[in-house]
Short mmCIF file of C-alpha atoms and ligand atoms in Angstrom, two decimals:
data_model
loop_
_atom_site.label_atom_id
_atom_site.label_comp_id
_atom_site.label_asym_id
_atom_site.label_seq_id
_atom_site.Cartn_x
_atom_site.Cartn_y
_atom_site.Cartn_z
CA UNK A 1 -3.26 208.98 62.68
CA UNK A 2 -1.77 209.82 66.08
CA UNK A 3 -2.98 213.01 67.77
CA UNK A 4 -0.96 214.25 70.73
CA UNK A 5 -2.90 216.43 73.14
CA UNK A 6 -1.44 219.12 75.36
CA UNK A 7 -3.82 220.58 77.96
CA UNK A 8 -7.28 219.28 78.75
CA UNK A 9 -9.41 219.29 75.61
CA UNK A 10 -13.21 218.90 75.73
CA UNK A 11 -14.38 215.31 75.10
CA UNK A 12 -17.09 216.67 72.83
CA UNK A 13 -14.35 217.55 70.38
CA UNK A 14 -12.08 214.55 70.96
CA UNK A 15 -14.98 212.17 70.31
CA UNK A 16 -15.24 213.54 66.75
CA UNK A 17 -11.91 212.05 65.64
CA UNK A 18 -12.35 208.96 63.42
CA UNK A 19 -12.37 205.78 65.52
CA UNK A 20 -9.06 204.54 64.10
CA UNK A 21 -7.19 207.64 65.39
CA UNK A 22 -5.01 207.29 68.48
CA UNK A 23 -5.46 210.29 70.78
CA UNK A 24 -3.51 210.94 73.97
CA UNK A 25 -1.00 213.05 75.84
CA UNK A 26 1.77 210.44 75.90
CA UNK A 27 2.02 209.62 72.19
CA UNK A 28 5.35 209.72 70.35
CA UNK A 29 5.81 210.61 66.67
CA UNK A 30 2.41 212.28 66.41
CA UNK A 31 0.84 213.28 63.09
CA UNK A 32 -0.86 216.25 64.73
CA UNK A 33 -0.90 218.21 67.97
CA UNK A 34 -4.00 219.56 69.70
CA UNK A 35 -3.19 222.29 72.22
CA UNK A 36 -4.66 225.13 74.25
CA UNK A 37 -2.23 227.40 76.13
CA UNK A 38 0.72 225.03 76.67
CA UNK A 39 3.84 226.46 75.08
CA UNK A 40 5.30 224.48 72.20
CA UNK A 41 8.31 226.76 71.73
CA UNK A 42 10.80 224.34 73.27
CA UNK A 43 9.27 221.13 71.92
CA UNK A 44 11.12 219.42 69.05
CA UNK A 45 8.81 218.43 66.18
CA UNK A 46 8.86 214.89 64.78
CA UNK A 47 9.18 214.58 60.99
CA UNK A 48 5.68 212.98 60.99
CA UNK A 49 4.09 216.14 62.40
CA UNK A 50 1.72 217.62 59.82
CA UNK A 51 -0.46 220.03 61.74
CA UNK A 52 -1.02 221.81 65.05
CA UNK A 53 -4.49 222.93 66.10
CA UNK A 54 -4.80 225.56 68.82
CA UNK A 55 -8.24 225.09 70.40
CA UNK A 56 -8.59 228.81 71.03
CA UNK A 57 -7.55 232.15 69.56
CA UNK A 58 -4.00 233.13 70.53
CA UNK A 59 -1.17 231.25 68.79
CA UNK A 60 1.76 233.00 70.47
CA UNK A 61 2.46 229.67 72.25
CA UNK A 62 3.23 228.05 68.86
CA UNK A 63 6.58 228.58 67.07
CA UNK A 64 5.10 229.66 63.74
CA UNK A 65 8.49 230.24 62.05
CA UNK A 66 9.61 226.71 62.89
CA UNK A 67 6.26 225.36 61.63
CA UNK A 68 6.73 227.24 58.36
CA UNK A 69 10.19 225.73 57.88
CA UNK A 70 8.77 222.24 58.37
CA UNK A 71 5.56 222.76 56.35
CA UNK A 72 3.40 222.25 59.45
CA UNK A 73 -0.06 223.81 59.20
CA UNK A 74 -1.14 225.75 62.31
CA UNK A 75 -4.86 226.17 62.94
CA UNK A 76 -6.80 228.20 65.50
CA UNK A 77 -10.53 228.54 66.17
CA UNK A 78 -11.47 232.18 65.52
CA UNK A 79 -14.39 233.46 67.58
CA UNK A 80 -15.09 230.10 69.26
CA UNK A 81 -14.41 231.48 72.75
CA UNK A 82 -15.20 235.15 72.11
CA UNK A 83 -18.51 235.22 73.98
CA UNK A 84 -16.93 233.70 77.10
CA UNK A 85 -14.22 236.37 77.11
CA UNK A 86 -16.75 239.15 76.46
CA UNK A 87 -18.82 238.07 79.47
CA UNK A 88 -15.79 238.02 81.78
CA UNK A 89 -14.63 241.41 80.47
CA UNK A 90 -18.08 242.78 81.29
CA UNK A 91 -17.64 241.60 84.88
CA UNK A 92 -14.12 243.07 84.90
CA UNK A 93 -15.39 246.45 83.68
CA UNK A 94 -17.72 246.68 86.62
CA UNK A 95 -15.14 245.19 89.02
CA UNK A 96 -12.68 247.88 87.97
CA UNK A 97 -15.16 250.62 88.84
CA UNK A 98 -17.04 249.27 91.85
CA UNK A 99 -14.78 247.80 94.57
CA UNK A 100 -16.64 244.50 94.61
CA UNK A 101 -13.64 242.33 95.44
CA UNK A 102 -12.30 244.35 98.42
CA UNK A 103 -15.87 244.73 99.67
CA UNK A 104 -16.38 240.96 99.69
CA UNK A 105 -12.99 240.45 101.35
CA UNK A 106 -13.89 242.96 104.07
CA UNK A 107 -17.29 241.40 104.65
CA UNK A 108 -15.81 237.90 104.83
CA UNK A 109 -13.41 239.14 107.51
CA UNK A 110 -16.20 240.26 109.88
CA UNK A 111 -17.10 238.20 112.89
CA UNK A 112 -20.59 237.36 114.12
CA UNK A 113 -21.64 240.23 116.38
CA UNK A 114 -24.92 241.57 117.66
CA UNK A 115 -24.49 244.75 115.65
CA UNK A 116 -23.47 242.97 112.42
CA UNK A 117 -26.06 244.82 110.30
CA UNK A 118 -24.95 248.15 111.72
CA UNK A 119 -21.26 247.42 111.02
CA UNK A 120 -22.12 246.44 107.44
CA UNK A 121 -24.19 249.54 106.77
CA UNK A 122 -21.50 251.81 108.25
CA UNK A 123 -18.63 250.05 106.45
CA UNK A 124 -20.18 250.22 103.00
CA UNK A 125 -19.19 253.85 102.60
CA UNK A 126 -15.59 252.63 102.09
CA UNK A 127 -16.59 250.83 98.91
CA UNK A 128 -17.99 253.48 96.62
CA UNK A 129 -17.16 253.34 92.94
CA UNK A 130 -18.47 255.07 89.81
CA UNK A 131 -21.00 253.79 87.29
CA UNK A 132 -19.79 252.86 83.83
CA UNK A 133 -22.74 254.40 81.97
CA UNK A 134 -21.74 257.71 80.39
CA UNK A 135 -18.01 256.93 80.70
CA UNK A 136 -15.62 256.47 77.78
CA UNK A 137 -14.35 253.02 76.94
CA UNK A 138 -11.45 252.48 74.54
CA UNK A 139 -11.33 249.07 72.86
CA UNK A 140 -7.94 248.25 71.34
CA UNK A 141 -8.30 245.45 68.77
CA UNK A 142 -11.69 244.98 67.11
CA UNK A 143 -11.60 241.27 66.34
CA UNK A 144 -14.00 238.56 67.51
CA UNK A 145 -13.74 239.63 71.16
CA UNK A 146 -13.17 243.39 70.83
CA UNK A 147 -16.30 243.79 68.69
CA UNK A 148 -18.49 241.93 71.16
CA UNK A 149 -17.10 244.00 74.05
CA UNK A 150 -17.51 247.28 72.14
CA UNK A 151 -21.11 246.52 71.09
CA UNK A 152 -22.11 245.43 74.59
CA UNK A 153 -20.53 248.52 76.15
CA UNK A 154 -22.62 250.69 73.80
CA UNK A 155 -25.72 248.94 75.16
CA UNK A 156 -24.50 249.54 78.71
CA UNK A 157 -24.54 253.27 77.97
CA UNK A 158 -20.81 253.83 77.49
CA UNK A 159 -19.26 256.10 74.88
CA UNK A 160 -17.09 253.61 73.02
CA UNK A 161 -13.93 254.32 71.00
CA UNK A 162 -12.48 251.52 68.89
CA UNK A 163 -8.96 251.23 67.47
CA UNK A 164 -7.91 248.60 64.93
CA UNK A 165 -5.96 249.59 61.82
CA UNK A 166 -6.40 246.07 60.40
CA UNK A 167 -10.17 245.79 61.00
CA UNK A 168 -11.59 243.16 58.63
CA UNK A 169 -14.58 243.96 56.43
CA UNK A 170 -16.67 241.23 58.10
CA UNK A 171 -15.87 242.60 61.53
CA UNK A 172 -16.66 246.13 60.38
CA UNK A 173 -20.15 244.92 59.39
CA UNK A 174 -20.67 243.54 62.91
CA UNK A 175 -19.51 246.65 64.75
CA UNK A 176 -22.15 248.99 66.16
CA UNK A 177 -22.27 252.24 64.20
CA UNK A 178 -22.18 253.98 67.57
CA UNK A 179 -18.58 252.91 68.14
CA UNK A 180 -16.37 255.92 67.44
CA UNK A 181 -13.42 255.28 65.13
CA UNK A 182 -10.15 256.15 66.89
CA UNK A 183 -7.52 256.67 64.20
CA UNK A 184 -4.62 256.73 66.63
CA UNK A 185 -3.88 254.86 69.82
CA UNK A 186 -3.07 258.18 71.51
CA UNK A 187 -6.72 259.17 71.06
CA UNK A 188 -7.76 256.15 73.15
CA UNK A 189 -5.05 256.71 75.75
CA UNK A 190 -5.83 260.40 76.17
CA UNK A 191 -9.64 260.34 76.06
CA UNK A 192 -10.83 257.16 77.73
CA UNK A 193 -11.79 256.40 81.32
CA UNK A 194 -11.64 252.64 80.72
CA UNK A 195 -9.31 250.86 78.28
CA UNK A 196 -9.55 247.21 77.30
CA UNK A 197 -6.94 245.29 75.26
CA UNK A 198 -8.04 242.73 72.65
CA UNK A 199 -5.05 242.43 70.31
CA UNK A 200 -2.84 239.36 69.81
CA UNK A 201 0.64 239.43 71.29
CA UNK A 202 2.98 240.08 68.36
CA UNK A 203 6.26 241.89 67.94
CA UNK A 204 4.22 245.07 67.28
CA UNK A 205 1.99 244.83 70.34
CA UNK A 206 4.45 243.41 72.91
CA UNK A 207 4.97 245.91 75.73
CA UNK A 208 2.58 248.44 74.16
CA UNK A 209 1.41 249.50 77.62
CA UNK A 210 4.49 251.02 79.24
CA UNK A 211 5.53 254.11 81.20
CA UNK A 212 5.33 256.26 78.08
CA UNK A 213 1.84 255.17 77.02
CA UNK A 214 0.57 255.08 80.61
CA UNK A 215 1.74 258.68 80.95
CA UNK A 216 -0.66 259.70 78.16
CA UNK A 217 -3.64 258.27 80.03
CA UNK A 218 -5.97 260.27 82.27
CA UNK A 219 -5.35 260.01 86.00
CA UNK A 220 -7.55 257.24 87.37
CA UNK A 221 -7.90 255.27 84.13
CA UNK A 222 -9.12 251.70 84.55
CA UNK A 223 -7.19 249.21 82.42
CA UNK A 224 -8.37 245.70 81.50
CA UNK A 225 -6.11 243.09 79.94
CA UNK A 226 -7.79 239.86 78.92
CA UNK A 227 -5.57 239.46 75.84
CA UNK A 228 -1.99 238.58 76.86
CA UNK A 229 0.39 239.44 79.72
CA UNK A 230 3.15 240.42 77.31
CA UNK A 231 1.14 243.40 76.03
CA UNK A 232 2.01 245.31 79.20
CA UNK A 233 5.29 246.09 80.92
CA UNK A 234 4.31 244.60 84.26
CA UNK A 235 6.50 246.83 86.44
CA UNK A 236 5.27 249.98 84.70
CA UNK A 237 1.65 248.96 85.27
CA UNK A 238 2.31 248.22 88.95
CA UNK A 239 3.97 251.63 89.35
CA UNK A 240 1.03 253.32 87.58
CA UNK A 241 -1.46 251.67 89.95
CA UNK A 242 0.64 252.69 92.98
CA UNK A 243 0.70 256.32 91.79
CA UNK A 244 -3.04 256.34 91.04
CA UNK A 245 -2.47 256.90 87.30
CA UNK A 246 -4.42 253.67 86.97
CA UNK A 247 -7.36 253.41 89.37
CA UNK A 248 -7.49 249.67 88.67
CA UNK A 249 -5.84 246.98 86.57
CA UNK A 250 -7.91 243.85 85.97
CA UNK A 251 -6.09 241.09 84.16
CA UNK A 252 -6.31 237.46 83.15
CA UNK A 253 -2.48 237.39 83.05
CA UNK A 254 -0.91 238.32 86.37
CA UNK A 255 2.76 238.23 87.34
CA UNK A 256 3.78 237.23 90.90
CA UNK A 257 4.74 240.86 91.57
CA UNK A 258 1.11 241.89 90.95
CA UNK A 259 -0.33 239.66 93.66
CA UNK A 260 -1.60 241.10 96.95
CA UNK A 261 -1.62 244.67 95.64
CA UNK A 262 -4.44 247.14 96.11
CA UNK A 263 -6.43 247.89 92.95
CA UNK A 264 -4.85 245.08 90.95
CA UNK A 265 -7.35 242.31 90.33
CA UNK A 266 -5.72 239.20 88.87
CA UNK A 267 -7.60 236.22 87.43
CA UNK A 268 -5.99 232.89 86.52
CA UNK A 269 -6.53 233.08 82.72
CA UNK A 270 -10.24 232.28 82.98
CA UNK A 271 -11.47 234.11 79.86
CA UNK A 272 -12.25 231.00 77.83
CA UNK A 273 -13.00 228.71 80.75
CA UNK A 274 -16.67 227.98 80.16
CA UNK A 275 -18.05 224.59 79.11
CA UNK A 276 -19.57 226.26 76.05
CA UNK A 277 -16.37 227.78 74.72
CA UNK A 278 -14.23 224.76 75.63
CA UNK A 279 -16.61 222.65 73.54
CA UNK A 280 -16.83 225.15 70.67
CA UNK A 281 -13.04 225.41 70.44
CA UNK A 282 -12.46 221.65 70.66
CA UNK A 283 -15.15 220.81 68.08
CA UNK A 284 -13.84 223.40 65.64
CA UNK A 285 -10.19 222.40 66.14
CA UNK A 286 -10.90 218.68 65.71
CA UNK A 287 -13.04 219.21 62.59
CA UNK A 288 -10.38 221.42 60.98
CA UNK A 289 -7.58 219.00 61.88
CA UNK A 290 -9.46 215.96 60.60
CA UNK A 291 -10.33 217.64 57.29
CA UNK A 292 -6.65 218.47 56.79
CA UNK A 293 -5.39 215.02 57.74
CA UNK A 294 -8.04 213.21 55.66
CA UNK A 295 -8.36 215.56 52.68
CA UNK A 296 -5.63 218.20 52.81
CA UNK A 297 -8.30 220.92 53.08
CA UNK A 298 -7.30 223.95 55.18
CA UNK A 299 -9.73 226.20 57.07
CA UNK A 300 -8.65 228.79 59.67
CA UNK A 301 -4.92 228.35 59.47
CA UNK A 302 -2.73 231.18 60.74
CA UNK A 303 0.22 230.34 58.47
CA UNK A 304 -1.34 228.81 55.33
CA UNK A 305 -4.18 229.90 53.03
CA UNK A 306 -7.67 228.44 53.09
CA UNK A 307 -7.95 225.65 50.49
CA UNK A 308 -10.96 223.39 50.06
CA UNK A 309 -11.55 221.13 47.07
CA UNK A 310 -14.05 218.29 46.59
CA UNK A 311 -12.20 214.97 46.36
CA UNK A 312 -11.94 213.54 42.84
CA UNK A 313 -9.76 211.00 41.04
CA UNK A 314 -7.91 208.17 42.80
CA UNK A 315 -5.70 209.98 45.33
CA UNK A 316 -4.78 213.48 46.50
CA UNK A 317 -1.30 214.96 46.58
CA UNK A 318 -0.88 217.66 49.24
CA UNK A 319 2.24 219.79 48.81
CA UNK A 320 3.09 222.53 51.31
CA UNK A 321 5.77 224.77 49.84
CA UNK A 322 7.23 228.25 49.81
CA UNK A 323 5.37 230.88 47.83
CA UNK A 324 7.94 231.18 45.03
CA UNK A 325 7.61 231.04 41.21
CA UNK A 326 7.58 227.81 39.20
CA UNK A 327 6.29 225.48 41.93
CA UNK A 328 3.13 224.30 40.11
CA UNK A 329 5.14 223.57 36.95
CA UNK A 330 7.72 221.54 38.89
CA UNK A 331 5.03 219.58 40.77
CA UNK A 332 3.03 218.78 37.61
CA UNK A 333 6.25 217.86 35.75
CA UNK A 334 6.92 215.13 38.31
CA UNK A 335 3.37 213.84 37.85
CA UNK A 336 3.45 213.88 34.05
CA UNK A 337 6.90 212.22 33.96
CA UNK A 338 5.34 209.40 36.01
CA UNK A 339 2.47 209.14 33.53
CA UNK A 340 -0.08 210.34 36.09
CA UNK A 341 -3.14 212.21 34.86
CA UNK A 342 -4.43 215.17 36.90
CA UNK A 343 -8.16 215.24 37.77
CA UNK A 344 -8.13 218.59 39.58
CA UNK A 345 -5.63 221.09 40.97
CA UNK A 346 -5.76 223.99 43.42
CA UNK A 347 -2.94 226.29 44.46
CA UNK A 348 -3.11 229.16 46.94
CA UNK A 349 -0.64 231.26 48.86
CA UNK A 350 -0.53 233.31 52.03
CA UNK A 351 2.55 235.42 52.68
CA UNK A 352 5.67 233.33 52.24
CA UNK A 353 3.75 230.03 52.34
CA UNK A 354 1.67 228.18 49.74
CA UNK A 355 -0.13 224.90 49.27
CA UNK A 356 -0.96 222.88 46.17
CA UNK A 357 -3.63 220.16 46.14
CA UNK A 358 -3.59 217.82 43.13
CA UNK A 359 -6.18 215.08 42.63
CA UNK A 360 -4.65 212.35 40.47
CA UNK A 361 -6.38 209.63 38.49
CA UNK A 362 -3.98 206.76 39.10
CA UNK A 363 -1.95 205.39 41.95
CA UNK A 364 0.96 207.57 43.01
CA UNK A 365 3.67 205.07 43.86
CA UNK A 366 7.23 206.48 44.00
CA UNK A 367 6.47 210.14 43.36
CA UNK A 368 6.56 211.29 47.02
CA UNK A 369 10.36 211.34 47.17
CA UNK A 370 10.61 213.20 43.87
CA UNK A 371 8.14 215.84 45.02
CA UNK A 372 9.98 216.22 48.33
CA UNK A 373 13.22 216.73 46.41
CA UNK A 374 11.87 219.88 44.68
CA UNK A 375 13.60 222.92 46.13
CA UNK A 376 11.23 224.93 48.43
CA UNK A 377 8.80 222.01 48.90
CA UNK A 378 8.39 221.62 52.66
CA UNK A 379 5.97 218.74 53.18
CA UNK A 380 4.35 216.21 50.83
CA UNK A 381 1.51 213.82 51.55
CA UNK A 382 -0.28 211.43 49.26
CA UNK A 383 -3.75 210.61 50.55
CA UNK A 384 -5.10 207.47 48.86
N1 LIG B 401 -8.25 235.56 78.23
C1 LIG B 401 -8.49 234.54 77.43
O1 LIG B 401 -8.79 233.43 77.87
C2 LIG B 401 -8.46 234.73 75.96
C3 LIG B 401 -7.59 235.63 75.40
N2 LIG B 401 -7.56 235.81 74.06
C4 LIG B 401 -6.60 236.80 73.53
O2 LIG B 401 -7.33 237.81 72.86
C5 LIG B 401 -6.75 238.06 71.59
C6 LIG B 401 -7.83 238.51 70.64
O3 LIG B 401 -8.74 237.44 70.42
P1 LIG B 401 -9.81 237.51 69.24
O4 LIG B 401 -10.58 238.77 69.32
O5 LIG B 401 -10.53 236.23 69.25
O6 LIG B 401 -8.81 237.56 67.97
P2 LIG B 401 -9.07 238.21 66.55
O7 LIG B 401 -7.96 237.73 65.70
O8 LIG B 401 -10.47 237.99 66.12
O9 LIG B 401 -8.89 239.78 66.82
C7 LIG B 401 -7.68 240.42 66.99
C8 LIG B 401 -7.83 241.82 66.42
O10 LIG B 401 -6.67 242.57 66.77
C9 LIG B 401 -6.36 243.39 65.65
N3 LIG B 401 -4.97 243.81 65.72
C10 LIG B 401 -3.86 243.09 65.44
N4 LIG B 401 -2.76 243.83 65.65
C11 LIG B 401 -3.20 245.04 66.08
C12 LIG B 401 -2.54 246.24 66.45
N5 LIG B 401 -1.21 246.34 66.44
N6 LIG B 401 -3.30 247.28 66.84
C13 LIG B 401 -4.65 247.19 66.87
N7 LIG B 401 -5.32 246.10 66.50
C14 LIG B 401 -4.60 245.04 66.12
C15 LIG B 401 -6.67 242.54 64.43
O11 LIG B 401 -6.87 243.34 63.29
C16 LIG B 401 -7.94 241.83 64.88
O12 LIG B 401 -9.09 242.54 64.48
C17 LIG B 401 -6.09 236.72 71.20
O13 LIG B 401 -5.02 236.92 70.31
C18 LIG B 401 -5.63 236.19 72.52
O14 LIG B 401 -4.31 236.64 72.79
C19 LIG B 401 -8.41 235.15 73.22
C20 LIG B 401 -9.29 234.25 73.72
C21 LIG B 401 -9.35 233.90 75.13
O1 LIG B 402 -7.92 231.32 73.13
C1 LIG B 402 -7.04 231.98 73.72
O2 LIG B 402 -6.24 232.74 73.15
C2 LIG B 402 -6.92 231.86 75.17
O3 LIG B 402 -6.16 232.58 75.77
C3 LIG B 402 -7.69 230.81 75.87
O4 LIG B 402 -6.76 229.98 76.49
P1 LIG B 402 -7.20 228.55 77.07
O5 LIG B 402 -7.62 227.73 75.89
O6 LIG B 402 -8.32 228.80 78.03
O7 LIG B 402 -5.96 228.03 77.73
#
């Protein structure tokens, strides 16, 4: 198998690939891609490409529609970097309230003088900022990161409102009962002193922070965006900071127009940049990719369902296809016409996509082409 890497991926993960795999950033005709934030939107996919693993959470850098058309499985690593982001958001919360960054800048600009201590003590009155305890925090998106941020903020003494209409049952179990359920986004915008975004960038969330929504916020709201730049209309946020509607905007996703501006604190997408989360993401991505390439099993895919089946029989047929009627019958017809006995079969679907795993008891010569010829079959592999 050839694995093409984009971005720097932790060695701890890369070392887990079987020794006969070729791994590198200059490979052609790869069987799989391992990526972090590099965009794959303009990259043509080779016919050999079977899977893409995003070592991280957000998959808006991957053209999911194009992957669906080609039967390419896209994985991510849910929660693997959530603690790293939570810790940086905690720093950002405090940075948005207490003018730590301008205070350091000012101090760094001072020269050595005899009255240095006096200058420092006098100057500090320019850098007063409120405490976060007792203030209201709105958390938009209660997934792996949002939950950790919300729970920690409760412990820091904040009154926390959470908004997520798609909250999963598992996540609901992990959420502090002290987090107040906001049923509408407007409730967060209107009530909160601090707002933090933890939703993926999708067609529903793109540009959700704009002049209209900023207008609903209290004067002096502090906004944190460690999710994606596209969630905010950059010019509207800049204007809101200039007018004081936002007292601060701290973001991992700055635009050039945001640089050098008072009360905008940009970071260079550092949320997941800890050795721990880089390792966690790489290990998870490599394990998931290897299990798919070796066994056709799927765990944590964003476009295909989870399927895991113990290997049995002589070989495994992996068919990625559209979720339409009559697929299992057509696949098994090809096998029975070739006189192949089935040892085990598993079929699952997710949205418009589906996958069928069939363990067969004899060799599968010549059936690949026939399976590929079935209408709505997108990718076929036979793993001996
Ligand atoms: N700054 C950084 O380095 C990092 C940024 N991220 C970003 O943070 C996002 C969230 O990450 P995780 O918490 O790990 O993902 P997650 O998938 O665990 O959580 C996302 C949550 O957003 C909710 N959601 C989706 N659409 C929504 C909507 N329209 N309104 C409200 N809630 C909605 C989902 O129900 C889910 O609970 C990622 O998609 C990524 O864009 C993630 C990791 C690192
Ligand atoms: O996991 C995510 O969604 C991130 O934004 C982290 O990106 P990175 O892997 O640090 O380039």
